[in-house]
Amino acid sequence: MTGKSVLTVFLAATLVTGPVLQSCNKKLDIESTRQSDEANSWKTIDDARSGLMGIYGLFRAAIADNNAHWLMGELRNGDFTSLKRPDLKAIIEGNLNAGYPVFESVSNWRRFYAAVNACNLFIERSAEALADTRYTEINHKIDVAQARVLRAFIYYYMVRIWGDVPLLTKSYDNGKFEQFARSSKEDVLGFAVKEIEDAAPLLPYVYGGGDPVLPGTIYHTKSYNEWRNMLINKVSAYAILAHISALQGNYYAVAGYTDFVMNNFNRIGISYLTVDQVTRTNGLFNELANGLSASQNQFISFNFIKGMGESSVTGHIEQLTLAYPLVSKQLPDIYITNDTLAAMFPTRNGQDQRFGADTTSVSQGTPTLYRNAYITGYGEEIPIFSKIKAINAGVAGESQFNIFTSAILFSRLEEIALLRAEALTVLGHESDAITLLNNMRSRRGLESFDPAEPGSDLLKEIFEERRRELVGEGWRWYDLVRYHKIRREDPAFNDLIDRGGIYWPVARDVIKNNPKIVQNSYWQ
């Protein structure tokens, strides 16, 4: 089995039809979108497939809305600066109580609970489709395992945004929804861990590829090459477990789960990526790239997929970062300043292939050249963050109608390797952590980390490497939270952690519709 790069969880499009999207009655603050009689929605294998794909689509819709994945994960205390948008500037500065409309939208968890309800409904009702003889018990068992992992993944995603959230484990489609208070983040994450631990062994490594768990070459009408790494598989499920455990601060578990991933990623046909594979226009992030789609070359991502009638109009970082000369937009909404870039990629790091001075091609009297894999126009007043640039020109190639086709990437192999290095460092296994870190550094043209060098700090360097490698992928704020929870050296950040300021406030509309929901104390 061959492959280009990392693992993926395919999260289908925002526009998915079927029983899932037809069953969202009032859940917390979710308005009814039922369009057909629920009793007739689970009769065939097609209904089951539609319901499962609908879960993926609803999850993507939740994090893509208003580009929430980056607003919540990348901006706060991060490396980007807002040029002319005061709402983004407020997020960067941590002023999350500001009264901008986008804040009320992204802090409303109703879209996440639409996806949770879809999971609950599928787990409860999909067995009815076994009346269709084409829908086998094995197929159904694997489908339900996916739904359970997805539900746990959604809860993890919500906990890192809001902390305590209501824990719903059954669907509410009969108009009898009850208002729920928030459950503790510890209980929610504990539930998520148990769900994935129970479901992961039931999942195959590959779909439609003759996996021992899933015999045969066809799964839901598609072959291995069509499904490859698009759905939750055994390896990606354990990767999600590693991240849940990191959020819990359970680094023993992180080490165990990442060990499984690092020992089995080749079974799903993935490998480390070069800088070119990450950053080229038709590379890692481009869903419409030639050959294997990006979703087949990633680890865990939220995508729409060509050939399935799906589309998305939001959920692309290029909408925030790209500008002329790459697209017709005059100025980006956010950018990384020249000074911040210099701090992120210090010259002492050598020939960093992602960004930095290209000293190998400089001769006396000639200007310094800079590697531009991540940045276009370094040295200009507004450098363009161009690491992710999946641009699909519009009608007749008219650039003013650019359509972005990038996936929302949650994780890839490089990210998991650095997470494992983080865990091993916390647990005192520094030699193994250094090996992982230096493997990553050598792939990017950097010299090895030397623990004997004066002032060396292994944990800090691992997080700095995450900062460089994963910039623009929605990790910076969550990385800062984990780092400061480990170190506890910054009084201001300690205060944010202790008082719940690391979480977002809950939307006013949520509290209005459910009086049992209490605002996060920090934002009251």
PDB file of N, CA, C and O in Angstrom, residues 444-506:
ATOM      1  N   ARG A 444      13.306  19.876   8.215  1.00  0.00           N
ATOM      2  CA  ARG A 444      13.059  21.280   7.868  1.00  0.00           C
ATOM      3  C   ARG A 444      14.357  22.075   7.698  1.00  0.00           C
ATOM      4  O   ARG A 444      14.329  23.298   7.584  1.00  0.00           O
ATOM      5  N   GLY A 445      15.489  21.381   7.700  1.00  0.00           N
ATOM      6  CA  GLY A 445      16.763  22.027   7.438  1.00  0.00           C
ATOM      7  C   GLY A 445      17.412  22.661   8.647  1.00  0.00           C
ATOM      8  O   GLY A 445      18.345  23.460   8.502  1.00  0.00           O
ATOM      9  N   LEU A 446      16.967  22.303   9.846  1.00  0.00           N
ATOM     10  CA  LEU A 446      17.515  22.896  11.066  1.00  0.00           C
ATOM     11  C   LEU A 446      18.583  21.997  11.676  1.00  0.00           C
ATOM     12  O   LEU A 446      18.574  20.778  11.497  1.00  0.00           O
ATOM     13  N   GLU A 447      19.503  22.630  12.423  1.00  0.00           N
ATOM     14  CA  GLU A 447      20.491  21.846  13.136  1.00  0.00           C
ATOM     15  C   GLU A 447      19.826  21.132  14.308  1.00  0.00           C
ATOM     16  O   GLU A 447      18.741  21.504  14.748  1.00  0.00           O
ATOM     17  N   SER A 448      20.469  20.120  14.822  1.00  0.00           N
ATOM     18  CA  SER A 448      19.903  19.337  15.914  1.00  0.00           C
ATOM     19  C   SER A 448      19.848  20.149  17.199  1.00  0.00           C
ATOM     20  O   SER A 448      20.709  21.000  17.465  1.00  0.00           O
ATOM     21  N   PHE A 449      18.835  19.866  17.996  1.00  0.00           N
ATOM     22  CA  PHE A 449      18.750  20.440  19.334  1.00  0.00           C
ATOM     23  C   PHE A 449      19.809  19.787  20.209  1.00  0.00           C
ATOM     24  O   PHE A 449      19.924  18.560  20.254  1.00  0.00           O
ATOM     25  N   ASP A 450      20.581  20.601  20.908  1.00  0.00           N
ATOM     26  CA  ASP A 450      21.649  20.109  21.775  1.00  0.00           C
ATOM     27  C   ASP A 450      21.307  20.434  23.216  1.00  0.00           C
ATOM     28  O   ASP A 450      21.352  21.600  23.623  1.00  0.00           O
ATOM     29  N   PRO A 451      20.976  19.432  24.040  1.00  0.00           N
ATOM     30  CA  PRO A 451      20.599  19.715  25.432  1.00  0.00           C
ATOM     31  C   PRO A 451      21.748  20.246  26.268  1.00  0.00           C
ATOM     32  O   PRO A 451      21.514  20.844  27.335  1.00  0.00           O
ATOM     33  N   ALA A 452      22.973  20.067  25.784  1.00  0.00           N
ATOM     34  CA  ALA A 452      24.135  20.559  26.532  1.00  0.00           C
ATOM     35  C   ALA A 452      24.426  22.026  26.257  1.00  0.00           C
ATOM     36  O   ALA A 452      25.244  22.646  26.956  1.00  0.00           O
ATOM     37  N   GLU A 453      23.768  22.589  25.262  1.00  0.00           N
ATOM     38  CA  GLU A 453      24.007  23.994  24.934  1.00  0.00           C
ATOM     39  C   GLU A 453      23.475  24.886  26.052  1.00  0.00           C
ATOM     40  O   GLU A 453      22.369  24.679  26.558  1.00  0.00           O
ATOM     41  N   PRO A 454      24.253  25.886  26.482  1.00  0.00           N
ATOM     42  CA  PRO A 454      23.786  26.772  27.561  1.00  0.00           C
ATOM     43  C   PRO A 454      22.436  27.397  27.237  1.00  0.00           C
ATOM     44  O   PRO A 454      22.206  27.872  26.120  1.00  0.00           O
ATOM     45  N   GLY A 455      21.544  27.348  28.209  1.00  0.00           N
ATOM     46  CA  GLY A 455      20.223  27.943  28.027  1.00  0.00           C
ATOM     47  C   GLY A 455      19.235  27.080  27.275  1.00  0.00           C
ATOM     48  O   GLY A 455      18.113  27.525  27.000  1.00  0.00           O
ATOM     49  N   SER A 456      19.618  25.865  26.923  1.00  0.00           N
ATOM     50  CA  SER A 456      18.705  25.006  26.171  1.00  0.00           C
ATOM     51  C   SER A 456      17.507  24.617  27.039  1.00  0.00           C
ATOM     52  O   SER A 456      17.631  24.417  28.248  1.00  0.00           O
ATOM     53  N   ASP A 457      16.349  24.522  26.409  1.00  0.00           N
ATOM     54  CA  ASP A 457      15.098  24.217  27.107  1.00  0.00           C
ATOM     55  C   ASP A 457      14.292  23.323  26.177  1.00  0.00           C
ATOM     56  O   ASP A 457      13.667  23.797  25.230  1.00  0.00           O
ATOM     57  N   LEU A 458      14.304  22.025  26.444  1.00  0.00           N
ATOM     58  CA  LEU A 458      13.709  21.054  25.533  1.00  0.00           C
ATOM     59  C   LEU A 458      12.215  21.288  25.347  1.00  0.00           C
ATOM     60  O   LEU A 458      11.722  21.334  24.216  1.00  0.00           O
ATOM     61  N   LEU A 459      11.482  21.432  26.437  1.00  0.00           N
ATOM     62  CA  LEU A 459      10.040  21.603  26.311  1.00  0.00           C
ATOM     63  C   LEU A 459       9.707  22.868  25.531  1.00  0.00           C
ATOM     64  O   LEU A 459       8.847  22.856  24.630  1.00  0.00           O
ATOM     65  N   LYS A 460      10.394  23.953  25.839  1.00  0.00           N
ATOM     66  CA  LYS A 460      10.144  25.207  25.124  1.00  0.00           C
ATOM     67  C   LYS A 460      10.448  25.057  23.642  1.00  0.00           C
ATOM     68  O   LYS A 460       9.702  25.555  22.783  1.00  0.00           O
ATOM     69  N   GLU A 461      11.517  24.346  23.314  1.00  0.00           N
ATOM     70  CA  GLU A 461      11.881  24.187  21.904  1.00  0.00           C
ATOM     71  C   GLU A 461      10.874  23.321  21.162  1.00  0.00           C
ATOM     72  O   GLU A 461      10.605  23.559  19.980  1.00  0.00           O
ATOM     73  N   ILE A 462      10.297  22.324  21.834  1.00  0.00           N
ATOM     74  CA  ILE A 462       9.257  21.517  21.198  1.00  0.00           C
ATOM     75  C   ILE A 462       8.052  22.390  20.852  1.00  0.00           C
ATOM     76  O   ILE A 462       7.505  22.309  19.746  1.00  0.00           O
ATOM     77  N   PHE A 463       7.659  23.249  21.781  1.00  0.00           N
ATOM     78  CA  PHE A 463       6.532  24.131  21.507  1.00  0.00           C
ATOM     79  C   PHE A 463       6.886  25.191  20.462  1.00  0.00           C
ATOM     80  O   PHE A 463       6.026  25.607  19.679  1.00  0.00           O
ATOM     81  N   GLU A 464       8.142  25.624  20.424  1.00  0.00           N
ATOM     82  CA  GLU A 464       8.554  26.573  19.383  1.00  0.00           C
ATOM     83  C   GLU A 464       8.538  25.902  18.006  1.00  0.00           C
ATOM     84  O   GLU A 464       8.190  26.534  17.003  1.00  0.00           O
ATOM     85  N   GLU A 465       8.882  24.620  17.971  1.00  0.00           N
ATOM     86  CA  GLU A 465       8.819  23.908  16.697  1.00  0.00           C
ATOM     87  C   GLU A 465       7.371  23.720  16.255  1.00  0.00           C
ATOM     88  O   GLU A 465       7.058  23.825  15.070  1.00  0.00           O
ATOM     89  N   ARG A 466       6.488  23.458  17.209  1.00  0.00           N
ATOM     90  CA  ARG A 466       5.062  23.417  16.880  1.00  0.00           C
ATOM     91  C   ARG A 466       4.614  24.780  16.350  1.00  0.00           C
ATOM     92  O   ARG A 466       3.836  24.858  15.399  1.00  0.00           O
ATOM     93  N   ARG A 467       5.079  25.842  16.967  1.00  0.00           N
ATOM     94  CA  ARG A 467       4.715  27.192  16.532  1.00  0.00           C
ATOM     95  C   ARG A 467       5.109  27.425  15.080  1.00  0.00           C
ATOM     96  O   ARG A 467       4.332  27.983  14.297  1.00  0.00           O
ATOM     97  N   ARG A 468       6.304  26.986  14.705  1.00  0.00           N
ATOM     98  CA  ARG A 468       6.781  27.180  13.331  1.00  0.00           C
ATOM     99  C   ARG A 468       6.065  26.253  12.350  1.00  0.00           C
ATOM    100  O   ARG A 468       5.565  26.674  11.306  1.00  0.00           O
ATOM    101  N   GLU A 469       6.033  24.983  12.673  1.00  0.00           N
ATOM    102  CA  GLU A 469       5.509  23.998  11.727  1.00  0.00           C
ATOM    103  C   GLU A 469       4.004  24.131  11.526  1.00  0.00           C
ATOM    104  O   GLU A 469       3.503  23.953  10.413  1.00  0.00           O
ATOM    105  N   LEU A 470       3.274  24.424  12.580  1.00  0.00           N
ATOM    106  CA  LEU A 470       1.816  24.358  12.540  1.00  0.00           C
ATOM    107  C   LEU A 470       1.152  25.719  12.437  1.00  0.00           C
ATOM    108  O   LEU A 470      -0.078  25.816  12.562  1.00  0.00           O
ATOM    109  N   VAL A 471       1.912  26.778  12.205  1.00  0.00           N
ATOM    110  CA  VAL A 471       1.316  28.111  12.119  1.00  0.00           C
ATOM    111  C   VAL A 471       0.230  28.121  11.042  1.00  0.00           C
ATOM    112  O   VAL A 471       0.392  27.573   9.956  1.00  0.00           O
ATOM    113  N   GLY A 472      -0.900  28.711  11.387  1.00  0.00           N
ATOM    114  CA  GLY A 472      -2.017  28.778  10.455  1.00  0.00           C
ATOM    115  C   GLY A 472      -2.914  27.557  10.452  1.00  0.00           C
ATOM    116  O   GLY A 472      -3.882  27.496   9.691  1.00  0.00           O
ATOM    117  N   GLU A 473      -2.637  26.585  11.315  1.00  0.00           N
ATOM    118  CA  GLU A 473      -3.427  25.356  11.341  1.00  0.00           C
ATOM    119  C   GLU A 473      -4.343  25.263  12.553  1.00  0.00           C
ATOM    120  O   GLU A 473      -4.942  24.222  12.815  1.00  0.00           O
ATOM    121  N   GLY A 474      -4.435  26.351  13.327  1.00  0.00           N
ATOM    122  CA  GLY A 474      -5.399  26.410  14.412  1.00  0.00           C
ATOM    123  C   GLY A 474      -4.934  25.855  15.740  1.00  0.00           C
ATOM    124  O   GLY A 474      -5.766  25.510  16.592  1.00  0.00           O
ATOM    125  N   TRP A 475      -3.612  25.813  15.985  1.00  0.00           N
ATOM    126  CA  TRP A 475      -3.087  25.219  17.204  1.00  0.00           C
ATOM    127  C   TRP A 475      -2.526  26.208  18.225  1.00  0.00           C
ATOM    128  O   TRP A 475      -2.358  25.861  19.395  1.00  0.00           O
ATOM    129  N   ARG A 476      -2.187  27.426  17.809  1.00  0.00           N
ATOM    130  CA  ARG A 476      -1.355  28.280  18.646  1.00  0.00           C
ATOM    131  C   ARG A 476      -1.949  28.529  20.040  1.00  0.00           C
ATOM    132  O   ARG A 476      -1.249  28.410  21.046  1.00  0.00           O
ATOM    133  N   TRP A 477      -3.232  28.897  20.121  1.00  0.00           N
ATOM    134  CA  TRP A 477      -3.811  29.188  21.432  1.00  0.00           C
ATOM    135  C   TRP A 477      -3.842  27.943  22.316  1.00  0.00           C
ATOM    136  O   TRP A 477      -3.461  27.991  23.488  1.00  0.00           O
ATOM    137  N   TYR A 478      -4.245  26.813  21.774  1.00  0.00           N
ATOM    138  CA  TYR A 478      -4.328  25.595  22.575  1.00  0.00           C
ATOM    139  C   TYR A 478      -2.945  25.119  23.002  1.00  0.00           C
ATOM    140  O   TYR A 478      -2.785  24.559  24.105  1.00  0.00           O
ATOM    141  N   ASP A 479      -1.944  25.348  22.171  1.00  0.00           N
ATOM    142  CA  ASP A 479      -0.567  25.029  22.556  1.00  0.00           C
ATOM    143  C   ASP A 479      -0.109  25.909  23.708  1.00  0.00           C
ATOM    144  O   ASP A 479       0.552  25.443  24.646  1.00  0.00           O
ATOM    145  N   LEU A 480      -0.429  27.190  23.651  1.00  0.00           N
ATOM    146  CA  LEU A 480      -0.062  28.100  24.732  1.00  0.00           C
ATOM    147  C   LEU A 480      -0.703  27.672  26.049  1.00  0.00           C
ATOM    148  O   LEU A 480      -0.063  27.710  27.112  1.00  0.00           O
ATOM    149  N   VAL A 481      -1.957  27.250  25.984  1.00  0.00           N
ATOM    150  CA  VAL A 481      -2.644  26.807  27.200  1.00  0.00           C
ATOM    151  C   VAL A 481      -1.942  25.597  27.792  1.00  0.00           C
ATOM    152  O   VAL A 481      -1.669  25.547  29.005  1.00  0.00           O
ATOM    153  N   ARG A 482      -1.635  24.602  26.965  1.00  0.00           N
ATOM    154  CA  ARG A 482      -0.960  23.414  27.492  1.00  0.00           C
ATOM    155  C   ARG A 482       0.416  23.756  28.040  1.00  0.00           C
ATOM    156  O   ARG A 482       0.813  23.261  29.109  1.00  0.00           O
ATOM    157  N   TYR A 483       1.166  24.586  27.326  1.00  0.00           N
ATOM    158  CA  TYR A 483       2.506  24.944  27.778  1.00  0.00           C
ATOM    159  C   TYR A 483       2.462  25.618  29.144  1.00  0.00           C
ATOM    160  O   TYR A 483       3.241  25.269  30.047  1.00  0.00           O
ATOM    161  N   HIS A 484       1.554  26.565  29.303  1.00  0.00           N
ATOM    162  CA  HIS A 484       1.496  27.292  30.576  1.00  0.00           C
ATOM    163  C   HIS A 484       0.890  26.461  31.697  1.00  0.00           C
ATOM    164  O   HIS A 484       1.195  26.701  32.870  1.00  0.00           O
ATOM    165  N   LYS A 485       0.072  25.473  31.362  1.00  0.00           N
ATOM    166  CA  LYS A 485      -0.392  24.543  32.398  1.00  0.00           C
ATOM    167  C   LYS A 485       0.762  23.692  32.908  1.00  0.00           C
ATOM    168  O   LYS A 485       0.819  23.354  34.101  1.00  0.00           O
ATOM    169  N   ILE A 486       1.677  23.350  32.024  1.00  0.00           N
ATOM    170  CA  ILE A 486       2.840  22.553  32.429  1.00  0.00           C
ATOM    171  C   ILE A 486       3.814  23.393  33.243  1.00  0.00           C
ATOM    172  O   ILE A 486       4.269  22.991  34.321  1.00  0.00           O
ATOM    173  N   ARG A 487       4.136  24.582  32.771  1.00  0.00           N
ATOM    174  CA  ARG A 487       5.196  25.394  33.357  1.00  0.00           C
ATOM    175  C   ARG A 487       4.743  26.225  34.559  1.00  0.00           C
ATOM    176  O   ARG A 487       5.509  26.397  35.527  1.00  0.00           O
ATOM    177  N   ARG A 488       3.570  26.797  34.488  1.00  0.00           N
ATOM    178  CA  ARG A 488       3.047  27.628  35.572  1.00  0.00           C
ATOM    179  C   ARG A 488       4.030  28.732  35.974  1.00  0.00           C
ATOM    180  O   ARG A 488       4.219  29.044  37.161  1.00  0.00           O
ATOM    181  N   GLU A 489       4.656  29.369  35.005  1.00  0.00           N
ATOM    182  CA  GLU A 489       5.661  30.398  35.276  1.00  0.00           C
ATOM    183  C   GLU A 489       5.173  31.814  34.964  1.00  0.00           C
ATOM    184  O   GLU A 489       5.847  32.781  35.316  1.00  0.00           O
ATOM    185  N   ASP A 490       4.024  31.945  34.306  1.00  0.00           N
ATOM    186  CA  ASP A 490       3.525  33.244  33.884  1.00  0.00           C
ATOM    187  C   ASP A 490       2.310  33.597  34.736  1.00  0.00           C
ATOM    188  O   ASP A 490       1.236  33.022  34.563  1.00  0.00           O
ATOM    189  N   PRO A 491       2.435  34.557  35.663  1.00  0.00           N
ATOM    190  CA  PRO A 491       1.324  34.876  36.568  1.00  0.00           C
ATOM    191  C   PRO A 491       0.045  35.268  35.842  1.00  0.00           C
ATOM    192  O   PRO A 491      -1.053  34.861  36.245  1.00  0.00           O
ATOM    193  N   ALA A 492       0.169  36.046  34.777  1.00  0.00           N
ATOM    194  CA  ALA A 492      -1.029  36.486  34.057  1.00  0.00           C
ATOM    195  C   ALA A 492      -1.734  35.293  33.401  1.00  0.00           C
ATOM    196  O   ALA A 492      -2.969  35.182  33.447  1.00  0.00           O
ATOM    197  N   PHE A 493      -0.955  34.399  32.807  1.00  0.00           N
ATOM    198  CA  PHE A 493      -1.571  33.227  32.172  1.00  0.00           C
ATOM    199  C   PHE A 493      -2.102  32.267  33.232  1.00  0.00           C
ATOM    200  O   PHE A 493      -3.148  31.637  33.043  1.00  0.00           O
ATOM    201  N   ASN A 494      -1.383  32.146  34.342  1.00  0.00           N
ATOM    202  CA  ASN A 494      -1.878  31.314  35.432  1.00  0.00           C
ATOM    203  C   ASN A 494      -3.257  31.786  35.894  1.00  0.00           C
ATOM    204  O   ASN A 494      -4.141  30.977  36.209  1.00  0.00           O
ATOM    205  N   ASP A 495      -3.436  33.094  35.932  1.00  0.00           N
ATOM    206  CA  ASP A 495      -4.721  33.652  36.342  1.00  0.00           C
ATOM    207  C   ASP A 495      -5.817  33.284  35.341  1.00  0.00           C
ATOM    208  O   ASP A 495      -6.936  32.944  35.736  1.00  0.00           O
ATOM    209  N   LEU A 496      -5.489  33.341  34.054  1.00  0.00           N
ATOM    210  CA  LEU A 496      -6.455  32.926  33.041  1.00  0.00           C
ATOM    211  C   LEU A 496      -6.857  31.465  33.231  1.00  0.00           C
ATOM    212  O   LEU A 496      -8.039  31.112  33.153  1.00  0.00           O
ATOM    213  N   ILE A 497      -5.870  30.620  33.489  1.00  0.00           N
ATOM    214  CA  ILE A 497      -6.139  29.194  33.677  1.00  0.00           C
ATOM    215  C   ILE A 497      -6.993  28.970  34.919  1.00  0.00           C
ATOM    216  O   ILE A 497      -8.014  28.270  34.873  1.00  0.00           O
ATOM    217  N   ASP A 498      -6.600  29.578  36.030  1.00  0.00           N
ATOM    218  CA  ASP A 498      -7.269  29.328  37.308  1.00  0.00           C
ATOM    219  C   ASP A 498      -8.684  29.874  37.348  1.00  0.00           C
ATOM    220  O   ASP A 498      -9.561  29.313  38.010  1.00  0.00           O
ATOM    221  N   ARG A 499      -8.940  30.952  36.622  1.00  0.00           N
ATOM    222  CA  ARG A 499     -10.257  31.591  36.673  1.00  0.00           C
ATOM    223  C   ARG A 499     -11.131  31.270  35.468  1.00  0.00           C
ATOM    224  O   ARG A 499     -12.216  31.821  35.319  1.00  0.00           O
ATOM    225  N   GLY A 500     -10.673  30.369  34.618  1.00  0.00           N
ATOM    226  CA  GLY A 500     -11.487  29.967  33.477  1.00  0.00           C
ATOM    227  C   GLY A 500     -11.443  30.936  32.318  1.00  0.00           C
ATOM    228  O   GLY A 500     -12.272  30.839  31.396  1.00  0.00           O
ATOM    229  N   GLY A 501     -10.484  31.842  32.321  1.00  0.00           N
ATOM    230  CA  GLY A 501     -10.379  32.802  31.226  1.00  0.00           C
ATOM    231  C   GLY A 501      -9.833  32.213  29.942  1.00  0.00           C
ATOM    232  O   GLY A 501      -9.856  32.870  28.902  1.00  0.00           O
ATOM    233  N   ILE A 502      -9.358  30.969  29.993  1.00  0.00           N
ATOM    234  CA  ILE A 502      -8.861  30.319  28.775  1.00  0.00           C
ATOM    235  C   ILE A 502     -10.003  29.878  27.872  1.00  0.00           C
ATOM    236  O   ILE A 502      -9.780  29.529  26.712  1.00  0.00           O
ATOM    237  N   TYR A 503     -11.236  29.876  28.409  1.00  0.00           N
ATOM    238  CA  TYR A 503     -12.388  29.445  27.630  1.00  0.00           C
ATOM    239  C   TYR A 503     -13.149  30.643  27.078  1.00  0.00           C
ATOM    240  O   TYR A 503     -13.058  31.754  27.587  1.00  0.00           O
ATOM    241  N   TRP A 504     -13.920  30.380  26.047  1.00  0.00           N
ATOM    242  CA  TRP A 504     -14.765  31.420  25.470  1.00  0.00           C
ATOM    243  C   TRP A 504     -16.036  31.580  26.298  1.00  0.00           C
ATOM    244  O   TRP A 504     -16.521  30.614  26.899  1.00  0.00           O
ATOM    245  N   PRO A 505     -16.588  32.787  26.316  1.00  0.00           N
ATOM    246  CA  PRO A 505     -17.926  32.935  26.901  1.00  0.00           C
ATOM    247  C   PRO A 505     -18.965  32.223  26.043  1.00  0.00           C
ATOM    248  O   PRO A 505     -18.762  32.028  24.845  1.00  0.00           O
ATOM    249  N   VAL A 506     -20.068  31.834  26.679  1.00  0.00           N
ATOM    250  CA  VAL A 506     -21.168  31.204  25.951  1.00  0.00           C
ATOM    251  C   VAL A 506     -22.059  32.305  25.373  1.00  0.00           C
ATOM    252  O   VAL A 506     -22.302  33.326  26.011  1.00  0.00           O
TER     253      VAL A 506
END
